[in-house]
Amino acid sequence: GNSVTQMEGPVTLSEEAFLTINCTYTATGYPSLFWYVQYPGEGLQLLLKATKADDKGSNKGFEATYRKETTSFHLEKGSVQVSDSAVYFCALNYGGSQGNLIFGKGTKLSVKP
Amino acid sequence: NAGVTQTPKFQVLKTGQSMTLQCAQDMNHEYMSWYRQDPGMGLRLIHYSVGAGITDQGEVPNGYNVSRSTTEDFPLRLLSAAPSQTSVYFCASSYAPGVNEKLFFGSGTQLSVL
């Protein structure tokens, strides 16, 4: 079946450190891939997306590349800030008329000054 | 812009009680859905709707009912609350169902069932 696996957290980094959060997926067909972010006390917000192989999604300094050969969509940022502290969710949309998302378990990121 | 509004923000129930979690959106979105978020489990889809009068089950529908009488509202009903339904519930919507549609989330309802 369709599933998303992302690295276990929590991840703790110092400000200006490099961030990688790994995400791999299992899916039939060609899903669209997403990263959502959840700041404390809030709902999820779309961070970036990629809809086909080799696409790179980017937003707010975050990037992720849709790698079909490795079924991965790793999230990266070159220099994290304290304000990036949040829970990050990788997700895939397995298509069909419903357009429902399957989410990974989430990775909590804490950035220390 | 109100976006997706969920009420209440917090709720405590006793086992066996019933209640309705409210969700309303003011963006004229066709697609609406309910997720529950549990520690170490991520978000799991409970029910969804692709338009007024149309609902369907997600991954974990047992113990929950939904209806969609208007485009704006998508309430989630717990018929007889159980401790296993203690969770944070999120309502989400998008303009239309589809693979590339961005979901807009409400701020959540934290439910405890004693």
Coordinates of N, CA and C in Angstrom, one line a residue:
Chain A
G1 N 0.8 -1.2 0.0 CA 0.0 0.0 0.0 C 0.9 1.2 0.0
N2 N 0.2 2.4 0.0 CA 0.9 3.7 0.0 C 1.3 4.0 1.5
S3 N 2.5 4.5 1.6 CA 3.0 4.9 2.9 C 4.1 5.9 2.8
V4 N 4.3 6.6 3.9 CA 5.4 7.6 4.1 C 6.2 7.3 5.3
T5 N 7.5 7.3 5.2 CA 8.4 7.0 6.4 C 9.3 8.2 6.5
Q6 N 9.3 8.8 7.6 CA 10.3 9.9 7.9 C 11.1 9.7 9.1
M7 N 12.2 10.3 9.2 CA 13.1 10.1 10.3 C 12.5 10.4 11.6
E8 N 12.9 9.6 12.6 CA 12.4 9.9 14.0 C 13.0 11.1 14.5
G9 N 12.3 11.8 15.3 CA 12.8 12.9 16.0 C 13.0 12.6 17.5
P10 N 13.1 13.6 18.3 CA 13.3 15.0 17.9 C 14.7 15.3 17.4
V11 N 14.8 16.3 16.6 CA 16.0 16.8 16.1 C 16.3 18.2 16.7
T12 N 17.5 18.3 17.3 CA 17.9 19.5 18.0 C 19.1 20.1 17.3
L13 N 19.1 21.3 16.8 CA 20.2 21.9 16.1 C 20.5 23.3 16.7
S14 N 21.7 23.8 16.5 CA 22.0 25.1 16.8 C 21.6 26.0 15.7
E15 N 21.4 27.3 16.0 CA 21.0 28.3 14.9 C 22.2 28.3 13.9
E16 N 21.8 28.4 12.6 CA 22.6 28.5 11.4 C 23.2 27.1 11.0
A17 N 22.8 26.0 11.7 CA 23.2 24.7 11.3 C 22.4 24.3 10.1
F18 N 23.0 23.2 9.4 CA 22.3 22.6 8.2 C 21.3 21.6 8.6
L19 N 20.2 21.6 8.0 CA 19.1 20.7 8.3 C 18.8 19.7 7.2
T20 N 18.7 18.4 7.6 CA 18.1 17.4 6.7 C 17.1 16.6 7.5
I21 N 15.9 16.5 6.9 CA 14.9 15.5 7.5 C 14.6 14.6 6.3
N22 N 14.9 13.3 6.6 CA 14.7 12.3 5.6 C 13.2 11.9 5.4
C23 N 12.8 11.6 4.2 CA 11.5 11.1 3.9 C 11.6 10.2 2.7
T24 N 11.0 9.0 2.9 CA 10.9 8.0 1.8 C 9.4 7.6 1.7
Y25 N 9.1 7.1 0.5 CA 7.7 6.8 0.3 C 7.5 5.5 -0.4
T26 N 6.4 4.9 -0.3 CA 6.0 3.7 -1.0 C 4.6 4.1 -1.7
A27 N 4.5 3.9 -3.0 CA 3.3 4.3 -3.6 C 3.2 3.6 -5.0
T28 N 2.0 3.3 -5.4 CA 1.7 2.9 -6.7 C 1.5 4.1 -7.6
G29 N 2.0 4.1 -8.8 CA 1.8 5.2 -9.7 C 2.8 6.3 -9.3
Y30 N 2.3 7.6 -9.6 CA 3.2 8.7 -9.4 C 2.6 9.8 -8.5
P31 N 2.8 9.6 -7.3 CA 2.1 10.6 -6.3 C 2.7 11.9 -6.4
S32 N 2.0 12.9 -5.9 CA 2.6 14.2 -5.6 C 3.1 14.2 -4.1
L33 N 4.1 14.9 -3.9 CA 4.8 14.9 -2.5 C 4.8 16.3 -1.9
F34 N 4.6 16.3 -0.6 CA 4.4 17.5 0.1 C 5.3 17.5 1.4
W35 N 5.6 18.7 1.9 CA 6.1 18.9 3.2 C 5.1 19.9 3.9
Y36 N 4.6 19.5 5.0 CA 3.8 20.5 5.8 C 4.5 20.8 7.1
V37 N 4.3 21.9 7.7 CA 4.9 22.3 8.9 C 3.8 22.7 9.9
Q38 N 4.0 22.3 11.2 CA 3.1 22.7 12.2 C 3.8 23.4 13.3
Y39 N 3.5 24.7 13.5 CA 4.1 25.5 14.6 C 3.3 25.2 15.8
P40 N 3.9 25.4 17.0 CA 3.3 25.1 18.3 C 1.9 25.8 18.4
G41 N 0.9 24.9 18.7 CA -0.4 25.4 18.9 C -1.2 25.7 17.7
E42 N -0.7 25.4 16.5 CA -1.4 25.7 15.3 C -1.7 24.5 14.4
G43 N -2.5 24.7 13.4 CA -2.7 23.7 12.4 C -1.5 23.6 11.5
L44 N -1.6 22.6 10.6 CA -0.5 22.4 9.6 C -0.6 23.4 8.5
Q45 N 0.5 23.8 7.9 CA 0.6 24.7 6.8 C 1.5 24.0 5.7
L46 N 1.1 24.2 4.5 CA 1.9 23.7 3.4 C 3.2 24.5 3.3
L47 N 4.3 23.7 3.3 CA 5.6 24.3 3.2 C 6.1 24.3 1.7
L48 N 6.0 23.2 1.1 CA 6.4 23.1 -0.3 C 5.9 21.8 -0.9
K49 N 5.9 21.7 -2.2 CA 5.4 20.5 -2.8 C 6.2 20.2 -4.1
A50 N 6.1 19.0 -4.6 CA 6.6 18.6 -5.9 C 5.7 17.6 -6.5
T51 N 5.4 17.8 -7.8 CA 4.3 17.0 -8.4 C 4.8 15.9 -9.4
K52 N 6.1 16.0 -9.7 CA 6.6 14.9 -10.6 C 8.1 14.7 -10.4
A53 N 8.6 13.6 -10.9 CA 10.0 13.3 -10.6 C 11.0 14.4 -11.1
D54 N 12.0 14.6 -10.2 CA 13.1 15.6 -10.4 C 12.6 17.0 -10.2
D55 N 11.4 17.2 -9.8 CA 10.9 18.5 -9.4 C 11.5 18.9 -8.1
K56 N 11.9 20.2 -7.9 CA 12.3 20.7 -6.7 C 11.3 21.7 -6.1
G57 N 10.8 21.4 -4.9 CA 10.0 22.4 -4.3 C 10.8 23.2 -3.3
S58 N 10.5 24.5 -3.2 CA 11.2 25.4 -2.3 C 10.3 26.5 -1.7
N59 N 10.7 26.9 -0.5 CA 9.9 27.9 0.1 C 10.6 28.3 1.4
K60 N 10.8 29.5 1.7 CA 11.3 30.0 3.0 C 12.7 29.5 3.3
G61 N 13.5 29.2 2.2 CA 14.8 28.6 2.4 C 14.9 27.1 2.5
F62 N 13.7 26.5 2.5 CA 13.7 25.0 2.6 C 13.6 24.5 1.1
E63 N 14.2 23.3 0.9 CA 14.1 22.7 -0.4 C 13.9 21.2 -0.3
A64 N 13.3 20.6 -1.3 CA 13.2 19.1 -1.3 C 13.0 18.7 -2.8
T65 N 13.7 17.7 -3.2 CA 13.7 17.2 -4.6 C 13.0 15.9 -4.6
Y66 N 12.1 15.7 -5.5 CA 11.4 14.5 -5.8 C 12.3 13.5 -6.5
R67 N 12.8 12.5 -5.8 CA 13.7 11.5 -6.4 C 12.9 10.2 -6.6
K68 N 12.6 9.9 -7.8 CA 11.8 8.7 -8.1 C 12.7 7.4 -7.9
E69 N 14.0 7.5 -8.3 CA 14.8 6.4 -8.3 C 15.1 5.9 -6.9
T70 N 15.1 6.8 -5.9 CA 15.3 6.4 -4.5 C 14.0 6.6 -3.7
T71 N 12.9 6.8 -4.3 CA 11.6 7.1 -3.7 C 11.8 8.0 -2.4
S72 N 12.4 9.1 -2.6 CA 12.7 10.0 -1.5 C 12.3 11.4 -1.8
F73 N 12.1 12.2 -0.7 CA 11.8 13.6 -0.8 C 12.3 14.3 0.5
H74 N 13.6 14.3 0.6 CA 14.3 14.8 1.8 C 14.2 16.3 1.9
L75 N 13.9 16.8 3.1 CA 13.8 18.3 3.3 C 15.1 18.8 3.8
E76 N 15.6 19.9 3.2 CA 16.9 20.5 3.6 C 16.7 22.0 3.7
K77 N 17.6 22.5 4.6 CA 17.7 24.0 4.7 C 19.1 24.3 5.1
G78 N 19.7 25.2 4.5 CA 21.1 25.5 4.7 C 21.5 26.1 6.0
S79 N 20.6 26.9 6.6 CA 20.9 27.6 7.8 C 19.6 27.9 8.6
V80 N 19.4 27.0 9.6 CA 18.1 27.1 10.3 C 18.1 28.3 11.3
Q81 N 16.9 28.7 11.7 CA 16.7 29.8 12.6 C 15.8 29.3 13.8
V82 N 15.9 30.0 14.9 CA 15.0 29.6 16.0 C 13.6 29.5 15.6
S83 N 13.2 30.4 14.7 CA 11.8 30.4 14.3 C 11.4 29.2 13.4
D84 N 12.3 28.4 13.0 CA 12.0 27.2 12.3 C 11.6 26.0 13.2
S85 N 11.7 26.2 14.5 CA 11.3 25.2 15.4 C 9.8 24.8 15.2
A86 N 9.6 23.6 14.9 CA 8.2 23.1 14.6 C 8.2 21.6 14.4
V87 N 7.1 21.1 14.0 CA 7.0 19.7 13.6 C 6.8 19.6 12.1
Y88 N 7.6 18.8 11.4 CA 7.5 18.8 10.0 C 7.0 17.4 9.5
F89 N 6.0 17.5 8.6 CA 5.4 16.3 8.1 C 5.6 16.1 6.6
C90 N 6.0 14.9 6.2 CA 6.1 14.6 4.8 C 4.8 13.9 4.5
A91 N 4.3 14.1 3.3 CA 3.0 13.6 2.9 C 3.0 13.3 1.4
L92 N 2.2 12.3 1.0 CA 1.9 12.0 -0.4 C 0.5 12.0 -0.7
N93 N 0.2 12.4 -1.9 CA -1.2 12.4 -2.4 C -1.3 11.3 -3.4
Y94 N -2.1 10.3 -3.1 CA -2.1 9.1 -4.0 C -3.1 9.2 -5.1
G95 N -3.6 10.4 -5.3 CA -4.4 10.6 -6.5 C -5.8 10.2 -6.4
G96 N -6.5 10.0 -7.5 CA -7.9 9.7 -7.5 C -8.7 11.0 -7.3
S97 N -10.0 10.8 -7.3 CA -10.9 12.0 -7.2 C -10.9 12.6 -5.8
Q98 N -10.5 11.8 -4.8 CA -10.6 12.3 -3.5 C -9.4 13.2 -3.1
G99 N -8.3 12.9 -3.7 CA -7.1 13.7 -3.3 C -6.7 13.7 -1.9
N100 N -6.9 12.5 -1.2 CA -6.5 12.5 0.2 C -5.0 12.3 0.4
L101 N -4.5 12.8 1.5 CA -3.1 12.8 1.8 C -2.8 11.7 2.8
I102 N -1.7 11.1 2.6 CA -1.1 10.2 3.6 C 0.1 10.9 4.2
F103 N 0.1 11.0 5.6 CA 1.2 11.7 6.3 C 2.1 10.7 6.9
G104 N 3.4 11.2 7.0 CA 4.3 10.5 7.9 C 4.0 10.9 9.3
K105 N 4.8 10.3 10.2 CA 4.6 10.5 11.6 C 5.0 11.9 12.2
G106 N 5.8 12.6 11.4 CA 6.2 13.9 11.8 C 7.6 13.9 12.5
T107 N 8.3 14.9 12.3 CA 9.7 15.1 12.9 C 9.7 16.4 13.6
K108 N 9.9 16.4 14.9 CA 10.0 17.6 15.7 C 11.4 18.2 15.6
L109 N 11.5 19.5 15.2 CA 12.8 20.2 15.1 C 12.8 21.3 16.2
S110 N 13.9 21.3 17.0 CA 14.1 22.4 17.9 C 15.4 23.0 17.6
V111 N 15.4 24.3 17.4 CA 16.6 25.1 17.1 C 16.9 26.0 18.3
K112 N 18.2 25.8 18.8 CA 18.6 26.6 19.9 C 19.5 27.8 19.5
P113 N 19.3 28.9 20.2 CA 20.1 30.1 19.8 C 21.6 29.9 20.1
Chain B
N1 N -9.3 37.3 6.8 CA -9.7 36.0 6.3 C -9.8 35.0 7.5
A2 N -11.0 34.4 7.7 CA -11.2 33.5 8.7 C -10.5 32.1 8.4
G3 N -10.7 31.7 7.1 CA -10.1 30.4 6.7 C -10.9 29.3 7.2
V4 N -10.2 28.3 7.9 CA -10.9 27.2 8.5 C -11.0 27.4 10.0
T5 N -12.2 27.4 10.5 CA -12.5 27.6 11.9 C -13.0 26.4 12.6
Q6 N -12.4 26.0 13.7 CA -12.8 24.8 14.4 C -13.2 25.3 15.8
T7 N -14.3 24.7 16.3 CA -14.7 24.9 17.7 C -15.2 23.6 18.3
P8 N -15.0 23.4 19.6 CA -14.2 24.2 20.5 C -12.7 23.9 20.3
K9 N -11.9 24.6 21.0 CA -10.5 24.4 21.0 C -10.1 23.3 22.0
F10 N -10.8 23.2 23.0 CA -10.5 22.1 24.0 C -11.9 21.5 24.5
Q11 N -11.9 20.2 24.8 CA -13.1 19.6 25.3 C -12.7 18.4 26.1
V12 N -13.4 18.2 27.2 CA -13.2 17.0 28.1 C -14.6 16.3 28.1
L13 N -14.6 15.1 27.8 CA -15.8 14.3 27.9 C -15.6 13.1 28.8
K14 N -16.8 12.6 29.2 CA -16.8 11.3 30.0 C -17.1 10.2 29.0
T15 N -16.6 9.0 29.3 CA -16.9 7.9 28.4 C -18.4 7.7 28.2
G16 N -18.8 7.5 27.0 CA -20.2 7.3 26.6 C -20.9 8.6 26.2
Q17 N -20.3 9.8 26.5 CA -21.0 11.0 26.1 C -20.9 11.2 24.6
S18 N -21.7 12.0 24.1 CA -21.7 12.4 22.6 C -21.4 13.8 22.5
M19 N -20.8 14.2 21.4 CA -20.6 15.6 21.1 C -20.3 15.8 19.6
T20 N -20.3 17.1 19.2 CA -20.0 17.4 17.8 C -18.9 18.4 17.8
L21 N -17.9 18.1 17.0 CA -16.8 19.1 16.7 C -17.2 19.9 15.5
Q22 N -17.2 21.2 15.6 CA -17.6 22.0 14.5 C -16.4 22.4 13.6
C23 N -16.7 22.5 12.3 CA -15.7 23.0 11.3 C -16.4 23.8 10.3
A24 N -15.9 25.0 10.0 CA -16.5 25.9 9.0 C -15.4 26.5 8.2
Q25 N -15.6 26.7 6.9 CA -14.6 27.4 6.1 C -15.4 28.4 5.2
D26 N -14.7 29.5 5.0 CA -15.3 30.6 4.3 C -14.7 30.9 2.9
M27 N -14.0 29.8 2.4 CA -13.3 29.9 1.1 C -14.0 29.3 -0.1
N28 N -15.2 28.8 0.2 CA -16.0 28.2 -0.9 C -15.3 26.9 -1.4
H29 N -14.6 26.2 -0.5 CA -13.9 25.0 -0.8 C -14.9 23.8 -1.0
E30 N -14.7 23.0 -2.0 CA -15.5 21.8 -2.2 C -15.1 20.7 -1.3
Y31 N -13.8 20.5 -1.1 CA -13.3 19.4 -0.4 C -13.0 19.7 1.1
M32 N -13.5 18.9 2.0 CA -13.3 19.0 3.4 C -13.0 17.7 4.0
S33 N -12.2 17.7 5.1 CA -11.8 16.4 5.7 C -11.5 16.6 7.2
W34 N -11.6 15.5 7.9 CA -11.2 15.4 9.3 C -10.1 14.5 9.5
Y35 N -9.0 14.9 10.3 CA -7.9 14.1 10.6 C -7.8 14.0 12.2
R36 N -7.3 13.0 12.7 CA -6.9 12.9 14.1 C -5.3 12.8 14.1
Q37 N -4.8 13.5 15.1 CA -3.3 13.4 15.3 C -3.0 12.8 16.7
D38 N -2.3 11.8 16.7 CA -1.9 11.1 17.9 C -0.3 11.0 17.9
P39 N 0.2 11.1 19.1 CA 1.7 11.0 19.3 C 2.3 9.8 18.6
G40 N 3.3 10.0 17.8 CA 4.0 8.8 17.1 C 3.2 8.2 16.0
M41 N 2.0 8.8 15.6 CA 1.1 8.2 14.6 C 1.0 9.2 13.4
G42 N 1.4 10.4 13.5 CA 1.1 11.3 12.5 C -0.4 11.7 12.4
L43 N -0.8 12.1 11.2 CA -2.2 12.4 11.0 C -2.9 11.2 10.3
R44 N -4.1 10.9 10.7 CA -4.9 9.8 10.0 C -6.2 10.4 9.7
L45 N -6.6 10.0 8.4 CA -7.9 10.5 7.9 C -9.1 9.8 8.5
I46 N -10.1 10.6 9.0 CA -11.3 10.0 9.6 C -12.4 9.9 8.5
H47 N -12.8 11.0 8.0 CA -13.9 11.1 7.0 C -13.5 12.3 6.1
Y48 N -14.1 12.3 4.9 CA -13.9 13.4 4.0 C -15.1 13.6 3.2
S49 N -15.2 14.8 2.5 CA -16.3 15.1 1.7 C -15.8 15.9 0.5
V50 N -16.3 15.5 -0.7 CA -15.9 16.2 -1.9 C -16.9 17.2 -2.4
G51 N -18.0 17.4 -1.6 CA -19.0 18.4 -1.9 C -20.2 18.2 -1.0
A52 N -21.1 19.2 -1.0 CA -22.3 19.2 -0.2 C -23.1 17.9 -0.6
G53 N -23.5 17.2 0.5 CA -24.3 16.0 0.3 C -23.5 14.7 0.0
I54 N -22.1 14.8 0.0 CA -21.3 13.7 -0.4 C -20.2 13.5 0.7
T55 N -20.2 12.4 1.4 CA -19.2 12.1 2.4 C -18.7 10.6 2.2
D56 N -17.5 10.4 2.7 CA -17.0 9.0 2.6 C -16.0 8.8 3.7
Q57 N -15.7 7.5 3.9 CA -14.8 7.1 5.1 C -13.4 7.2 4.7
G58 N -12.6 7.6 5.7 CA -11.1 7.5 5.5 C -10.5 6.3 6.2
E59 N -9.4 6.5 6.7 CA -8.6 5.3 7.3 C -9.2 4.8 8.6
V60 N -9.7 5.8 9.5 CA -10.1 5.4 10.8 C -11.5 6.0 11.1
P61 N -12.6 5.5 10.5 CA -13.9 6.1 10.6 C -14.7 5.6 11.8
N62 N -14.3 4.5 12.4 CA -15.2 3.9 13.4 C -15.4 4.8 14.6
G63 N -16.7 5.0 15.0 CA -17.0 5.8 16.2 C -17.3 7.2 15.8
Y64 N -17.2 7.6 14.6 CA -17.4 9.0 14.1 C -18.5 9.0 13.0
N65 N -19.3 10.1 13.0 CA -20.2 10.3 11.9 C -20.0 11.7 11.4
V66 N -20.3 11.9 10.1 CA -20.2 13.2 9.5 C -21.4 13.5 8.6
S67 N -21.6 14.7 8.3 CA -22.6 15.1 7.3 C -22.1 16.4 6.6
R68 N -22.6 16.7 5.4 CA -22.2 17.9 4.7 C -23.5 18.4 4.1
S69 N -24.2 19.2 4.8 CA -25.4 19.8 4.3 C -25.2 21.1 3.6
T70 N -24.1 21.8 3.9 CA -23.7 23.0 3.2 C -22.3 22.9 2.7
T71 N -21.9 23.8 1.8 CA -20.5 23.8 1.4 C -19.6 24.2 2.5
E72 N -20.1 25.1 3.4 CA -19.3 25.8 4.4 C -19.0 24.9 5.6
D73 N -19.9 24.0 6.0 CA -19.8 23.3 7.3 C -19.6 21.8 7.1
F74 N -18.8 21.2 8.0 CA -18.5 19.8 8.0 C -18.3 19.3 9.5
P75 N -19.4 19.1 10.2 CA -19.3 18.7 11.6 C -18.9 17.3 11.8
L76 N -18.2 17.0 12.8 CA -17.8 15.6 13.1 C -18.4 15.2 14.4
R77 N -19.2 14.1 14.4 CA -19.9 13.7 15.6 C -19.3 12.4 16.2
L78 N -19.1 12.5 17.5 CA -18.7 11.3 18.3 C -20.0 10.8 19.0
L79 N -20.4 9.6 18.6 CA -21.7 9.1 19.1 C -21.7 8.6 20.5
S80 N -20.6 8.0 20.9 CA -20.4 7.5 22.3 C -18.9 7.5 22.6
A81 N -18.4 8.5 23.2 CA -17.0 8.8 23.3 C -16.3 7.6 24.1
A82 N -15.1 7.3 23.6 CA -14.3 6.3 24.3 C -12.9 6.9 24.5
P83 N -12.2 6.4 25.6 CA -10.8 6.9 25.8 C -9.9 6.8 24.6
S84 N -10.1 5.9 23.7 CA -9.3 5.7 22.5 C -9.5 6.9 21.6
Q85 N -10.5 7.7 21.8 CA -10.7 8.8 20.9 C -10.1 10.1 21.5
T86 N -9.4 10.0 22.6 CA -8.6 11.1 23.1 C -7.5 11.4 22.0
S87 N -7.5 12.7 21.5 CA -6.6 13.0 20.4 C -6.8 14.5 20.1
V88 N -6.0 15.0 19.1 CA -6.2 16.3 18.6 C -6.8 16.1 17.2
Y89 N -7.9 16.8 17.0 CA -8.6 16.7 15.7 C -8.4 17.9 14.9
F90 N -8.1 17.7 13.6 CA -7.9 18.8 12.6 C -8.9 18.6 11.5
C91 N -9.5 19.8 11.2 CA -10.4 19.9 10.0 C -9.5 20.5 8.9
A92 N -9.7 20.1 7.7 CA -8.9 20.7 6.6 C -9.8 20.8 5.3
S93 N -9.5 21.8 4.5 CA -10.2 21.9 3.3 C -9.3 22.3 2.1
S94 N -9.9 22.1 0.9 CA -9.2 22.6 -0.3 C -10.2 23.0 -1.3
Y95 N -9.8 23.7 -2.3 CA -10.7 24.2 -3.3 C -11.4 23.1 -4.0
A96 N -10.7 22.1 -4.4 CA -11.3 20.9 -5.0 C -10.4 19.7 -4.7
P97 N -11.0 18.5 -4.7 CA -10.2 17.3 -4.5 C -9.3 17.1 -5.7
G98 N -8.1 16.7 -5.4 CA -7.1 16.5 -6.5 C -5.7 16.3 -6.0
V99 N -4.9 15.8 -6.8 CA -3.5 15.5 -6.4 C -2.7 16.7 -6.0
N100 N -2.9 17.8 -6.5 CA -2.0 18.9 -6.3 C -2.6 20.0 -5.4
E101 N -3.8 19.7 -4.9 CA -4.4 20.8 -4.1 C -3.8 21.0 -2.7
K102 N -3.6 22.2 -2.4 CA -3.1 22.6 -1.1 C -4.2 22.5 0.0
L103 N -3.9 21.8 1.1 CA -4.9 21.7 2.2 C -4.7 22.9 3.1
F104 N -5.8 23.5 3.5 CA -5.9 24.5 4.6 C -6.4 23.9 5.8
F105 N -5.6 24.0 6.9 CA -6.0 23.4 8.2 C -6.5 24.4 9.2
G106 N -7.5 23.9 10.0 CA -7.9 24.7 11.2 C -6.8 24.5 12.3
S107 N -7.1 25.2 13.4 CA -6.1 25.2 14.5 C -6.2 24.0 15.4
G108 N -7.2 23.2 15.2 CA -7.4 22.0 16.0 C -8.3 22.0 17.2
T109 N -8.8 20.8 17.6 CA -9.6 20.6 18.8 C -8.9 19.6 19.6
Q110 N -8.5 19.9 20.8 CA -7.9 18.9 21.7 C -9.0 18.3 22.5
L111 N -9.2 17.0 22.4 CA -10.3 16.2 23.0 C -9.7 15.2 24.0
S112 N -10.2 15.2 25.2 CA -9.8 14.2 26.2 C -11.1 13.5 26.6
V113 N -11.0 12.2 26.6 CA -12.1 11.3 27.0 C -11.7 10.6 28.3
L114 N -12.4 10.8 29.4 CA -12.0 10.2 30.6 C -12.8 8.9 30.9

